[in-house]
Short mmCIF file of C-alpha atoms in Angstrom, two decimals:
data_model
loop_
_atom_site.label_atom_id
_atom_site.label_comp_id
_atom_site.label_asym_id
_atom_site.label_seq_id
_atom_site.Cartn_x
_atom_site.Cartn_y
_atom_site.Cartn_z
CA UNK A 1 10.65 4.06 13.19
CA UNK A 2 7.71 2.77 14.22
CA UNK A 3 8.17 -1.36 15.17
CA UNK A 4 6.97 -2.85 17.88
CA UNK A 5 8.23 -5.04 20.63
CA UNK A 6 7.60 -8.32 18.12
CA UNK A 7 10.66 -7.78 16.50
CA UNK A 8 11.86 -8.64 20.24
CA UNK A 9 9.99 -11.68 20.51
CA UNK A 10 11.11 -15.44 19.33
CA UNK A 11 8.08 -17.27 16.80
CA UNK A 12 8.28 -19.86 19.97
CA UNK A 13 7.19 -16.92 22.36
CA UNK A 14 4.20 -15.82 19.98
CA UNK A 15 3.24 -19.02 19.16
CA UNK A 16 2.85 -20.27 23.20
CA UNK A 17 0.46 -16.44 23.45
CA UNK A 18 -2.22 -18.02 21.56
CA UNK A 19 -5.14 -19.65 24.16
CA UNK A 20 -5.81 -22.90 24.07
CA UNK A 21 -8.32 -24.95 26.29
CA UNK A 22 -5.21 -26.21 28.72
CA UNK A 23 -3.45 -22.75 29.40
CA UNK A 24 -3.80 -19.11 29.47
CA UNK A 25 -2.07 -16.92 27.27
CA UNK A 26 1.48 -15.83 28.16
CA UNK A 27 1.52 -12.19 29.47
CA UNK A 28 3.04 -9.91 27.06
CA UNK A 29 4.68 -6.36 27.98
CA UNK A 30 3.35 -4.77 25.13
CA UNK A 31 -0.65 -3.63 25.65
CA UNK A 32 -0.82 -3.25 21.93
CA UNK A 33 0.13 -6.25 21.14
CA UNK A 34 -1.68 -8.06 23.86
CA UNK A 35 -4.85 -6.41 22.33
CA UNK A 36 -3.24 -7.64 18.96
CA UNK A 37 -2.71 -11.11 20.39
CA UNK A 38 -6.08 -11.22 21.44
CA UNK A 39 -7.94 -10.39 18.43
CA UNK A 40 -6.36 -12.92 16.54
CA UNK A 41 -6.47 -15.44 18.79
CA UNK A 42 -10.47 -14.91 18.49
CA UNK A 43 -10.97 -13.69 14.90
CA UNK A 44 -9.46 -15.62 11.81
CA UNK A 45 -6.97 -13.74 10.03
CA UNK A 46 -7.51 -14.01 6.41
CA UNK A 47 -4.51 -13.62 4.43
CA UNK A 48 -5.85 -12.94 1.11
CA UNK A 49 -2.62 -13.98 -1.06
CA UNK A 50 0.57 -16.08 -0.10
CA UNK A 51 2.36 -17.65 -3.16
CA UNK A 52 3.73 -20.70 -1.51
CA UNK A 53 2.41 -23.06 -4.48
CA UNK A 54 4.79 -20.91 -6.99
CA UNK A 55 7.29 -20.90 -4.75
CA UNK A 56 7.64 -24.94 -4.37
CA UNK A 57 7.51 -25.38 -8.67
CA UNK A 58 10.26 -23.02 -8.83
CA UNK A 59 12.74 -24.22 -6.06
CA UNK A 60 16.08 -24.49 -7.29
CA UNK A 61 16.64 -27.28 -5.18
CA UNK A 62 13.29 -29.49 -5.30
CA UNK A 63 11.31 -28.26 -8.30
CA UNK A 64 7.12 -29.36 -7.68
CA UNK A 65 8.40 -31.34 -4.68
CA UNK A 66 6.02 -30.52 -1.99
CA UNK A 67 7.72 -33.50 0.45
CA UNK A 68 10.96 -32.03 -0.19
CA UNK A 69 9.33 -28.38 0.81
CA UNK A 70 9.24 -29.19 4.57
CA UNK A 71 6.89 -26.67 6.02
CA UNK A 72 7.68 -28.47 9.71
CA UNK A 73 10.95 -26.81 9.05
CA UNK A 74 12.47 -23.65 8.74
CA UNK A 75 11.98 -23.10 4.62
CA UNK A 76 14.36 -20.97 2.71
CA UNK A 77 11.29 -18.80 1.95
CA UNK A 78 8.95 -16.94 3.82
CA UNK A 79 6.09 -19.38 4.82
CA UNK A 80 6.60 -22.61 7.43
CA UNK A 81 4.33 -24.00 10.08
CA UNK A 82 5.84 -22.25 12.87
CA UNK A 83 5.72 -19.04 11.18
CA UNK A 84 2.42 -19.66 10.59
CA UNK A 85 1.69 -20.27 13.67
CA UNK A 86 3.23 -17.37 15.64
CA UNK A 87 1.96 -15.38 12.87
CA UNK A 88 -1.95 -16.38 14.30
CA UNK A 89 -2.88 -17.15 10.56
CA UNK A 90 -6.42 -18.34 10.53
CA UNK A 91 -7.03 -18.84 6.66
CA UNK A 92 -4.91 -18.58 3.69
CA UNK A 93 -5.66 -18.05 0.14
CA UNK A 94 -3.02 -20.16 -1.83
CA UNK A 95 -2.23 -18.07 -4.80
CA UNK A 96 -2.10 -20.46 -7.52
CA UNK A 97 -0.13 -18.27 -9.86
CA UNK A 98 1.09 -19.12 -13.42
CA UNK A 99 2.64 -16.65 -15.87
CA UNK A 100 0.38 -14.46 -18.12
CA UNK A 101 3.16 -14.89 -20.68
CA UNK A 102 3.74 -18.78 -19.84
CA UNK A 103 5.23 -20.83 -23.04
CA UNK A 104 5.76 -24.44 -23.15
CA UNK A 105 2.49 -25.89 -22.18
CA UNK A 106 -0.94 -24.48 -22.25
CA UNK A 107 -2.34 -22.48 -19.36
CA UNK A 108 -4.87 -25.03 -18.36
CA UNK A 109 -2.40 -27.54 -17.70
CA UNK A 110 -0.29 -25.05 -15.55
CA UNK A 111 -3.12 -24.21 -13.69
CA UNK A 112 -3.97 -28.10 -12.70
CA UNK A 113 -0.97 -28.17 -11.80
CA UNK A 114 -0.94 -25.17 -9.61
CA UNK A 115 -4.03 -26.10 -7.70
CA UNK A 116 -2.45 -29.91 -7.68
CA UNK A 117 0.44 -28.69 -5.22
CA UNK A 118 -1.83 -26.30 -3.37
CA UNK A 119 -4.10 -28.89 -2.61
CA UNK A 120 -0.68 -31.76 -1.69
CA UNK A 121 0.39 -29.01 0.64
CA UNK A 122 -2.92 -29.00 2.45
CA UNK A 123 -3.41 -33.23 2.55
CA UNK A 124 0.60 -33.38 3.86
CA UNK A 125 -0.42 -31.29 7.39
CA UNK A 126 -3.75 -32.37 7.71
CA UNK A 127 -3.09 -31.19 11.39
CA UNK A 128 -2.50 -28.02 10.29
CA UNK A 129 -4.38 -27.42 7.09
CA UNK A 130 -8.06 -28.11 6.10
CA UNK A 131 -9.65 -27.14 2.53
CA UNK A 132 -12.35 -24.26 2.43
CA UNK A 133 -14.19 -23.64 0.12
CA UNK A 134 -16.77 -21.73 2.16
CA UNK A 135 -17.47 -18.99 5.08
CA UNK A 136 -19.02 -21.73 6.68
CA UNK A 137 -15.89 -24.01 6.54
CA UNK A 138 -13.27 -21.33 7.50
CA UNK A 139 -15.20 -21.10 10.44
CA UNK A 140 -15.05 -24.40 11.35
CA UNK A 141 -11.56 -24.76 10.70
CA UNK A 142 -10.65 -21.63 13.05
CA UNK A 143 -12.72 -23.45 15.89
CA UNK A 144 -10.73 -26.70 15.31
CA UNK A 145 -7.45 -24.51 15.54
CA UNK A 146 -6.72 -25.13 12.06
CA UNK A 147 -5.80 -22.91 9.02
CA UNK A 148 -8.34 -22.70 6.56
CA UNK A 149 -7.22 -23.26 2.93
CA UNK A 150 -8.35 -21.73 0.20
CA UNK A 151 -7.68 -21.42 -3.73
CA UNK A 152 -7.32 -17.96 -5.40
CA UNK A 153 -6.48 -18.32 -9.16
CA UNK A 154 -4.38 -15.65 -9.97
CA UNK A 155 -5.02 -14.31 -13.88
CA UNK A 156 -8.00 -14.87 -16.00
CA UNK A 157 -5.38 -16.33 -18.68
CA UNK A 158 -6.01 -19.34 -17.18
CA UNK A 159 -9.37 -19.82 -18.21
CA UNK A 160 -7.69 -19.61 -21.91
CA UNK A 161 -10.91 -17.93 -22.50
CA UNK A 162 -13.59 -21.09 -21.54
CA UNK A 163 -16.38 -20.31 -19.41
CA UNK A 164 -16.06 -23.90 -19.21
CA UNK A 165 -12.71 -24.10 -17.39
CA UNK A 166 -13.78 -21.13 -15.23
CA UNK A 167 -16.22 -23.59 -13.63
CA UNK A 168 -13.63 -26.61 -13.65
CA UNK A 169 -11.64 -24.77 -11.82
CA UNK A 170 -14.56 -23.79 -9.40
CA UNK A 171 -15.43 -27.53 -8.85
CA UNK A 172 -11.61 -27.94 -8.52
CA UNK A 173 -11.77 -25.54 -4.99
CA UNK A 174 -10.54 -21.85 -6.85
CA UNK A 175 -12.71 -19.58 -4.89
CA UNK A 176 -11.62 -16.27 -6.75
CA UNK A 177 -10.29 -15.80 -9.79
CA UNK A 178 -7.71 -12.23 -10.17
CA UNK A 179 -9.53 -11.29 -13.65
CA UNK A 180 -5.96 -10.28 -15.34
CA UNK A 181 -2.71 -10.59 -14.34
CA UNK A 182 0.50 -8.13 -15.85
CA UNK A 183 -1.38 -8.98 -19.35
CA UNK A 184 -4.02 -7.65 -20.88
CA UNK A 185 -6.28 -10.43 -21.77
CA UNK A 186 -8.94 -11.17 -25.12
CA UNK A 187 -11.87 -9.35 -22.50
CA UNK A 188 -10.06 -7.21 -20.14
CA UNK A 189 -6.91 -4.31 -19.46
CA UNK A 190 -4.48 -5.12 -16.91
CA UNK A 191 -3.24 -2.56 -14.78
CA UNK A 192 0.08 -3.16 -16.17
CA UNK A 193 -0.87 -3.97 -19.82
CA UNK A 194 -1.94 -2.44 -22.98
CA UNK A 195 -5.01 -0.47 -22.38
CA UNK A 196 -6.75 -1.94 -25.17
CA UNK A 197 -10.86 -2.71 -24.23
CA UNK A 198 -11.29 0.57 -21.95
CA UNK A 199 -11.76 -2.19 -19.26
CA UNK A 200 -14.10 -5.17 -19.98
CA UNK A 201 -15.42 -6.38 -23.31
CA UNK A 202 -19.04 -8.22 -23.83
CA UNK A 203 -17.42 -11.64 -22.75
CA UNK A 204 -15.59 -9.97 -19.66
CA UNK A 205 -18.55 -9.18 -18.69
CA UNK A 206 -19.84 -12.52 -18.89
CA UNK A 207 -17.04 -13.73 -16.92
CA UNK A 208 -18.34 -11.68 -14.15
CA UNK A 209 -21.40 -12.76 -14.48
CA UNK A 210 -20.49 -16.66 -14.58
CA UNK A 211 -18.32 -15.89 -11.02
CA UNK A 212 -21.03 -13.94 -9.77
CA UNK A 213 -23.41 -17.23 -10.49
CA UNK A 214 -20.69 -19.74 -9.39
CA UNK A 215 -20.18 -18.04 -6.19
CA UNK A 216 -16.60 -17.12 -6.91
CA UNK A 217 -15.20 -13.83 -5.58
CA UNK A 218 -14.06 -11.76 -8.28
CA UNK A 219 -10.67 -10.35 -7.34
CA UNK A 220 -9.71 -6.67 -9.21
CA UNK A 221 -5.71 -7.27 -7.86
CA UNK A 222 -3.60 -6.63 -11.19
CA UNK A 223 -7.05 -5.13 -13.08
CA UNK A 224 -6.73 -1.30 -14.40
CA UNK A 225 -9.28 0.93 -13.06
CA UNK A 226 -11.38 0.80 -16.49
CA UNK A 227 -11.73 -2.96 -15.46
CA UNK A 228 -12.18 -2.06 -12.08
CA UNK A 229 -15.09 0.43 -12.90
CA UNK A 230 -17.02 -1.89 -15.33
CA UNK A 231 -16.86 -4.92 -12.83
CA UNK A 232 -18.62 -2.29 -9.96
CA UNK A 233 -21.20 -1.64 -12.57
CA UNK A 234 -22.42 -4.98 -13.44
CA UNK A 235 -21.18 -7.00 -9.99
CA UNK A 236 -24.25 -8.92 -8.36
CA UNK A 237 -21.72 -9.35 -5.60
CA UNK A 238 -19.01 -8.13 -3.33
CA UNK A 239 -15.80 -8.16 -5.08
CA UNK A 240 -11.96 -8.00 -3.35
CA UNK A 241 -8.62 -7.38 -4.11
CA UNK A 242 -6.39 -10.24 -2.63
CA UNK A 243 -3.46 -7.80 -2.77
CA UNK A 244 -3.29 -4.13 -3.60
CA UNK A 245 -2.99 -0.84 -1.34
CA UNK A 246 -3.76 3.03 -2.08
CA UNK A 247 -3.13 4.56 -4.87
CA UNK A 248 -3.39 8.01 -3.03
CA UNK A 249 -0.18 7.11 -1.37
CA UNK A 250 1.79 5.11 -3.59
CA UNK A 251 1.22 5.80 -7.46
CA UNK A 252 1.52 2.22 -8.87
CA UNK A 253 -0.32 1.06 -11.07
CA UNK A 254 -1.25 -1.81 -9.18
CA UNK A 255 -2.69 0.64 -6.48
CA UNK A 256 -6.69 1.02 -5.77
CA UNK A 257 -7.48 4.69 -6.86
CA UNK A 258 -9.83 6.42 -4.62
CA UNK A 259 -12.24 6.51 -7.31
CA UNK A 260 -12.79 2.62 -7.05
CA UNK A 261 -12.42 2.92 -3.15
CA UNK A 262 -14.96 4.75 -2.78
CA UNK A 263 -17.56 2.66 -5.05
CA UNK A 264 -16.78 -0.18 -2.64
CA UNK A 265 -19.37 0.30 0.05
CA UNK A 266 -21.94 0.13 -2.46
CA UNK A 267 -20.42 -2.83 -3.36
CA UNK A 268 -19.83 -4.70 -0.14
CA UNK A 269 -16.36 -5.15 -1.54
CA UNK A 270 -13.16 -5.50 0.54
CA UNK A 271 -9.46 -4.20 -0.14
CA UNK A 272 -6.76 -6.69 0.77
CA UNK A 273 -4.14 -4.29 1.56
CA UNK A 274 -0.47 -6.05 0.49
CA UNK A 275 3.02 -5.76 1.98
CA UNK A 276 4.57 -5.54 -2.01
CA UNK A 277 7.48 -2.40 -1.16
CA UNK A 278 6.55 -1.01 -4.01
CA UNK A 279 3.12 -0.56 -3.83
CA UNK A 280 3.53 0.37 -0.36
CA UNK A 281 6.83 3.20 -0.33
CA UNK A 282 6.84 5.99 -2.62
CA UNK A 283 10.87 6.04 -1.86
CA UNK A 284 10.67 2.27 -3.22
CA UNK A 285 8.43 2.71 -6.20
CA UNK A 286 10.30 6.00 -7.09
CA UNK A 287 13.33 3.82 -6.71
CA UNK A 288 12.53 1.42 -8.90
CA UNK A 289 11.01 3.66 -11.63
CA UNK A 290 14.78 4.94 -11.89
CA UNK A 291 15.78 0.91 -12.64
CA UNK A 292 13.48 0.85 -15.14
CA UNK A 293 14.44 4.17 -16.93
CA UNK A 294 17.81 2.82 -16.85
CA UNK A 295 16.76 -0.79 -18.70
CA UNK A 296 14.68 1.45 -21.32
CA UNK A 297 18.24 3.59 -21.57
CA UNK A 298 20.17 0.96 -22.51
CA UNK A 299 18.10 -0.60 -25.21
CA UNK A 300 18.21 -4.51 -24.58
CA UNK A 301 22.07 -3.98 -23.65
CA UNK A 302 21.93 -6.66 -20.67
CA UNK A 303 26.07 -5.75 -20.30
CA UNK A 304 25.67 -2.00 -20.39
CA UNK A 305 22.53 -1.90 -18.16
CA UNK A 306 24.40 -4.05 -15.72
CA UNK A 307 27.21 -1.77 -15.61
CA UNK A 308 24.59 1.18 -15.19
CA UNK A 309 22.65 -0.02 -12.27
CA UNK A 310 26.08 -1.00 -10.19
CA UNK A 311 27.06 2.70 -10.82
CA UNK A 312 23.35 4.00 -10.11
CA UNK A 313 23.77 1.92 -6.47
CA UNK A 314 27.01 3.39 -5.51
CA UNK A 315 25.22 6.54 -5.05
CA UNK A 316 21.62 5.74 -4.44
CA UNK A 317 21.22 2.79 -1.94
CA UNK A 318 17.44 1.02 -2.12
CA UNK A 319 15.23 2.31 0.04
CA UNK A 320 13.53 -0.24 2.88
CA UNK A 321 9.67 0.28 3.32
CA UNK A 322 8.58 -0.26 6.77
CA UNK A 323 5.63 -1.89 8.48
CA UNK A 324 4.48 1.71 9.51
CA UNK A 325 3.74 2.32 5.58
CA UNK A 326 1.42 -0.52 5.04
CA UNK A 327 -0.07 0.40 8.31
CA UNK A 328 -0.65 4.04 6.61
CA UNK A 329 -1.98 1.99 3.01
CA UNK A 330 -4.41 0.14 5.80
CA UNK A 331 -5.57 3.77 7.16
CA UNK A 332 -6.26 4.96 4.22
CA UNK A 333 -8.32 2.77 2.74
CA UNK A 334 -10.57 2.91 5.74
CA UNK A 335 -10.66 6.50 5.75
CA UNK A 336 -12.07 6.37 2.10
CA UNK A 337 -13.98 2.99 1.77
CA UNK A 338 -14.56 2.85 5.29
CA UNK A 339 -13.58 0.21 7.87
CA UNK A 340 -16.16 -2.55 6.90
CA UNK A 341 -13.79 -2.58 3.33
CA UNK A 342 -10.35 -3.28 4.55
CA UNK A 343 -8.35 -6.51 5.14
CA UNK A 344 -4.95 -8.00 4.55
CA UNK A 345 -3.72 -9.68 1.56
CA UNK A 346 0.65 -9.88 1.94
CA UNK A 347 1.97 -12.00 -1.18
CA UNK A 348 4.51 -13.04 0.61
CA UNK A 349 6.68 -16.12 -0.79
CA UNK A 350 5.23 -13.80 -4.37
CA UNK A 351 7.91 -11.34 -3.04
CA UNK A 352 11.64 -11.56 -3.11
CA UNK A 353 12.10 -7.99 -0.75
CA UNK A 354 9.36 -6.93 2.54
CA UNK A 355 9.19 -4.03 4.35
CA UNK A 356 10.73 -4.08 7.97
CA UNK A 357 8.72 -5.86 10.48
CA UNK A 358 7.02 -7.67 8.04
CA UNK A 359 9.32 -9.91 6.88
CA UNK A 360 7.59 -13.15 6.65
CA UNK A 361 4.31 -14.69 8.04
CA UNK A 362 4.76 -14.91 12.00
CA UNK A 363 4.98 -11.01 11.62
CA UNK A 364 1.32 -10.32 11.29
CA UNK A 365 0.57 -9.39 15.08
CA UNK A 366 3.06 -6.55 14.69
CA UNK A 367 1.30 -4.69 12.10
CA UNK A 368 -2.54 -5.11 14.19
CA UNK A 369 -0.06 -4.09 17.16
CA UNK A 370 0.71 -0.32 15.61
CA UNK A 371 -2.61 -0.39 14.78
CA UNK A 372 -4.01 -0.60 18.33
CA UNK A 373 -1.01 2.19 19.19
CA UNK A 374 -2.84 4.11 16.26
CA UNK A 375 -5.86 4.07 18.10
CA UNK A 376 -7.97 0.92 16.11
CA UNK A 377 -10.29 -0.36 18.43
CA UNK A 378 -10.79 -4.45 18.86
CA UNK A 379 -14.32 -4.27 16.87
CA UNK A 380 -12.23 -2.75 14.10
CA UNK A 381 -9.33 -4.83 14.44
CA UNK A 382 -11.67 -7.85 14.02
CA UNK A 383 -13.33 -6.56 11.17
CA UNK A 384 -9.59 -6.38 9.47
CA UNK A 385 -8.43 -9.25 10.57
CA UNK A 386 -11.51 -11.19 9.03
CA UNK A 387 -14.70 -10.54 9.97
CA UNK A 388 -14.84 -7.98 6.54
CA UNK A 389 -13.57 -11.21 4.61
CA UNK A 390 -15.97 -13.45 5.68
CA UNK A 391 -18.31 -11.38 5.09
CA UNK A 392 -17.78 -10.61 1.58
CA UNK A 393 -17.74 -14.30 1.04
CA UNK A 394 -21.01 -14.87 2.89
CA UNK A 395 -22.45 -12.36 0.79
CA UNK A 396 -21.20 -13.94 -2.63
CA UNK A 397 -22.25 -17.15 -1.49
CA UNK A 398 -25.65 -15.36 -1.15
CA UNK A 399 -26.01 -14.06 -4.02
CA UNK A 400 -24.93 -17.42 -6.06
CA UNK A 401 -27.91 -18.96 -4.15
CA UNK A 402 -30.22 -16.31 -5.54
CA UNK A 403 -28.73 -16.16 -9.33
CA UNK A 404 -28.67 -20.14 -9.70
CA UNK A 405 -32.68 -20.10 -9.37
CA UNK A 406 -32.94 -17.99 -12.38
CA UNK A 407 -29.68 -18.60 -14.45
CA UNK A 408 -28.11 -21.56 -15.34
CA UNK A 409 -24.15 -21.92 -16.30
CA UNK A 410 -23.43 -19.19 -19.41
CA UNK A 411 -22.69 -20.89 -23.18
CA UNK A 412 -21.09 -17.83 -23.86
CA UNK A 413 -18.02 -17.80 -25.52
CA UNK A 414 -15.49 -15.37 -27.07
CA UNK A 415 -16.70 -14.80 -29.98
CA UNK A 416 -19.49 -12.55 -28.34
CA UNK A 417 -17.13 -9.70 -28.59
CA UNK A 418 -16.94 -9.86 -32.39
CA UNK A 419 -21.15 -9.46 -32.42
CA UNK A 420 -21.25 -6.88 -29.42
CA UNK A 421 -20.38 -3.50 -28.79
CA UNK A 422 -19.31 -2.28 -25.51
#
């Protein structure tokens, strides 16, 4: 097992190794993870996907209650301020999930109020947090020793298929959209839904082409690979994934397939490689392929599938996936894509299980610590950390520049799919 000595160390002791203008940074026995340390206490980590928003509208104890969600405290999940801190975060995308298969209101209104809570989180700790909506402003946040906060929309359904609401949600401070979700949508197949379009229709398309003009990353997280191929075709700018790892390693559907990865440098795009066990641990995914065959087994019988899984576990305990894994998803990727397309993207608080040694968000200096014992050097550490990020988001920003002087916003609607074919 490959952890390092951060399991050993208390948040406190992390948190007091980070420079500031008054003190030097506390000596640490590890040389990795002084290198580790280092880089992140002069690069901004971007975490491309934390689903803290979700995680305050569904607590059992506070529903929506962002007050009652103290972040100064220790939360029952896996996201606080201290954490954060001794985790060196340096910018956050706020997943602002809702359901592909939501019922009981209408998508748009779950999506207000998604970005409503992201954005009360960030006004509660203005000390800690500051809105970005820009390279530019992540920038300025890491030199004021605050975390940057971004929006990341997670699931085209939440457009309800408006090119209209794509840019409310733009002015609103979403600064990528995840085109699908588990569902396969009017214009494009999810990874994990019916593989209906062979990736994007004409109006997909034009979705691209609106973010493309807006200056909103398009993230290919959740997307199957026909999506992912027909969004490299028409892109005018880099693209990400704000949480996926390598297919070559783990075979998830939710997993990058080489095929894509290695489209990306013509691209500009960036991987954000996630901490999900099962994307990450073949032993995991196999694992939970086995609970599924069961559920199929027993036909809708909640009782007898119950009964099944307890007797599946007395003989077949659930396997743990380890920091060294993702470390492996992280190697991979840059020994396809290359190491200008890698970054980090965890989901935690979108989790409810993490692999060892990365069990919540003061653990990220462990994982750039194996790296460094892997042989990374601090240029390339940087470049993961954030540098390949920011970036990407330069570049987009760009290329909106350039677009708006020739196209204004798109009338398209859905209908175009009825007059077009792909």
């Amino acid at each position: 097992m490959r952890l390092t000595t951060i399991a050993l160390l208390s948040a406190g002791a992390l948190a007091a190794c980070t420079p500031s203008p008054m003190q030097n940074p506390t000596p640490v026995s590890d040389p990795n993870l002084a290198r580790a340390l280092n880089v992140l206490a002069t690069t901004p980590l971007i975490d491309g996907h934390n689903d803290l928003p979700w995680e305050i509208r569904t607590n059992s104890a506070a529903p929506y209650d962002v007050d009652a969600y103290d972040l100064r405290t220790r939360t029952p999940g896996m996201t606080d301020i201290d954490r954060l801190r001794a985790g060196h975060a340096g910018a956050q995308f706020w997943s602002v999930y809702i359901p592909g298969d939501l019922t009981g209101m209408t998508m748009a209104r779950a999506q207000a109020e998604q970005i409503d809570i992201a954005k009360r989180i960030i006004a509660k700790y203005p000390e800690i947090f500051v809105e970005a909506r820009s390279a530019a402003d992540i920038r300025r946040a890491f030199a004021e020793k605050k975390i940057a906060s971004l929006i990341g929309m997670e699931g085209g359904h939440a457009i309800e298929n408006s090119l209209a609401l794509l840019r409310m949600n733009y002015e609103l401070g979403a600064r990528y959209m995840t085109l699908t979700h588990n569902v396969t949508l009017d214009w494009a197949d999810a990874a994990m839904g019916a593989q209906t379009h062979g990736g994007l229709t004409a109006f997909g398309r034009e979705v691209v082409r609106e973010m493309n003009r807006l200056g909103m990353l398009v993230d290919m997280s959740h997307v199957a690979p026909s999506t992912m191929s027909d969004v490299l075709d028409i892109a005018e700018a880099p693209v990400i994934f704000s949480h996926s790892s390598a297919r070559a390693l783990v075979d998830h559907p939710r997993n990058v397939p080489d095929s894509i990865l290695r489209r990306l440098p013509a691209n500009g795009g960036v991987v954000m490689v996630t901490f999900v066990p099962s994307f990450v641990s073949a032993a995991y995914h196999e694992h939970d392929n086995r609970i599924e065959a069961i559920r199929k087994s027993t036909s809708g019988d909640s009782s007898a599938f119950r009964a099944a899984v307890r007797e599946y576990a007395q003989t077949h305990q659930r396997p743990k996936a380890t920091l060294a894994e993702v470390a492996d998803h992280i190697e991979h990727v840059r020994k396809v894509a290359g190491i200008d397309h890698v970054g980090i993207g965890s989901d935690f608080d979108g989790i409810t299980d993490t692999p060892s040694g990365l069990e919540d968000v003061s653990k990220f200096p462990a994982l750039f610590a194996e790296l460094a014992r892997r042989g990374w050097s601090d240029a390339d550490l940087r470049k993961l950390a954030g540098e390949n990020v920011l970036r990407a988001i330069e570049r987009a920003e760009t290329a909106a520049a350039r677009i708006q002087k020739t196209r204004g916003p798109s009338i398209a609607t859905i209908e175009l799919d009825k007059s077009a074919v792909k």
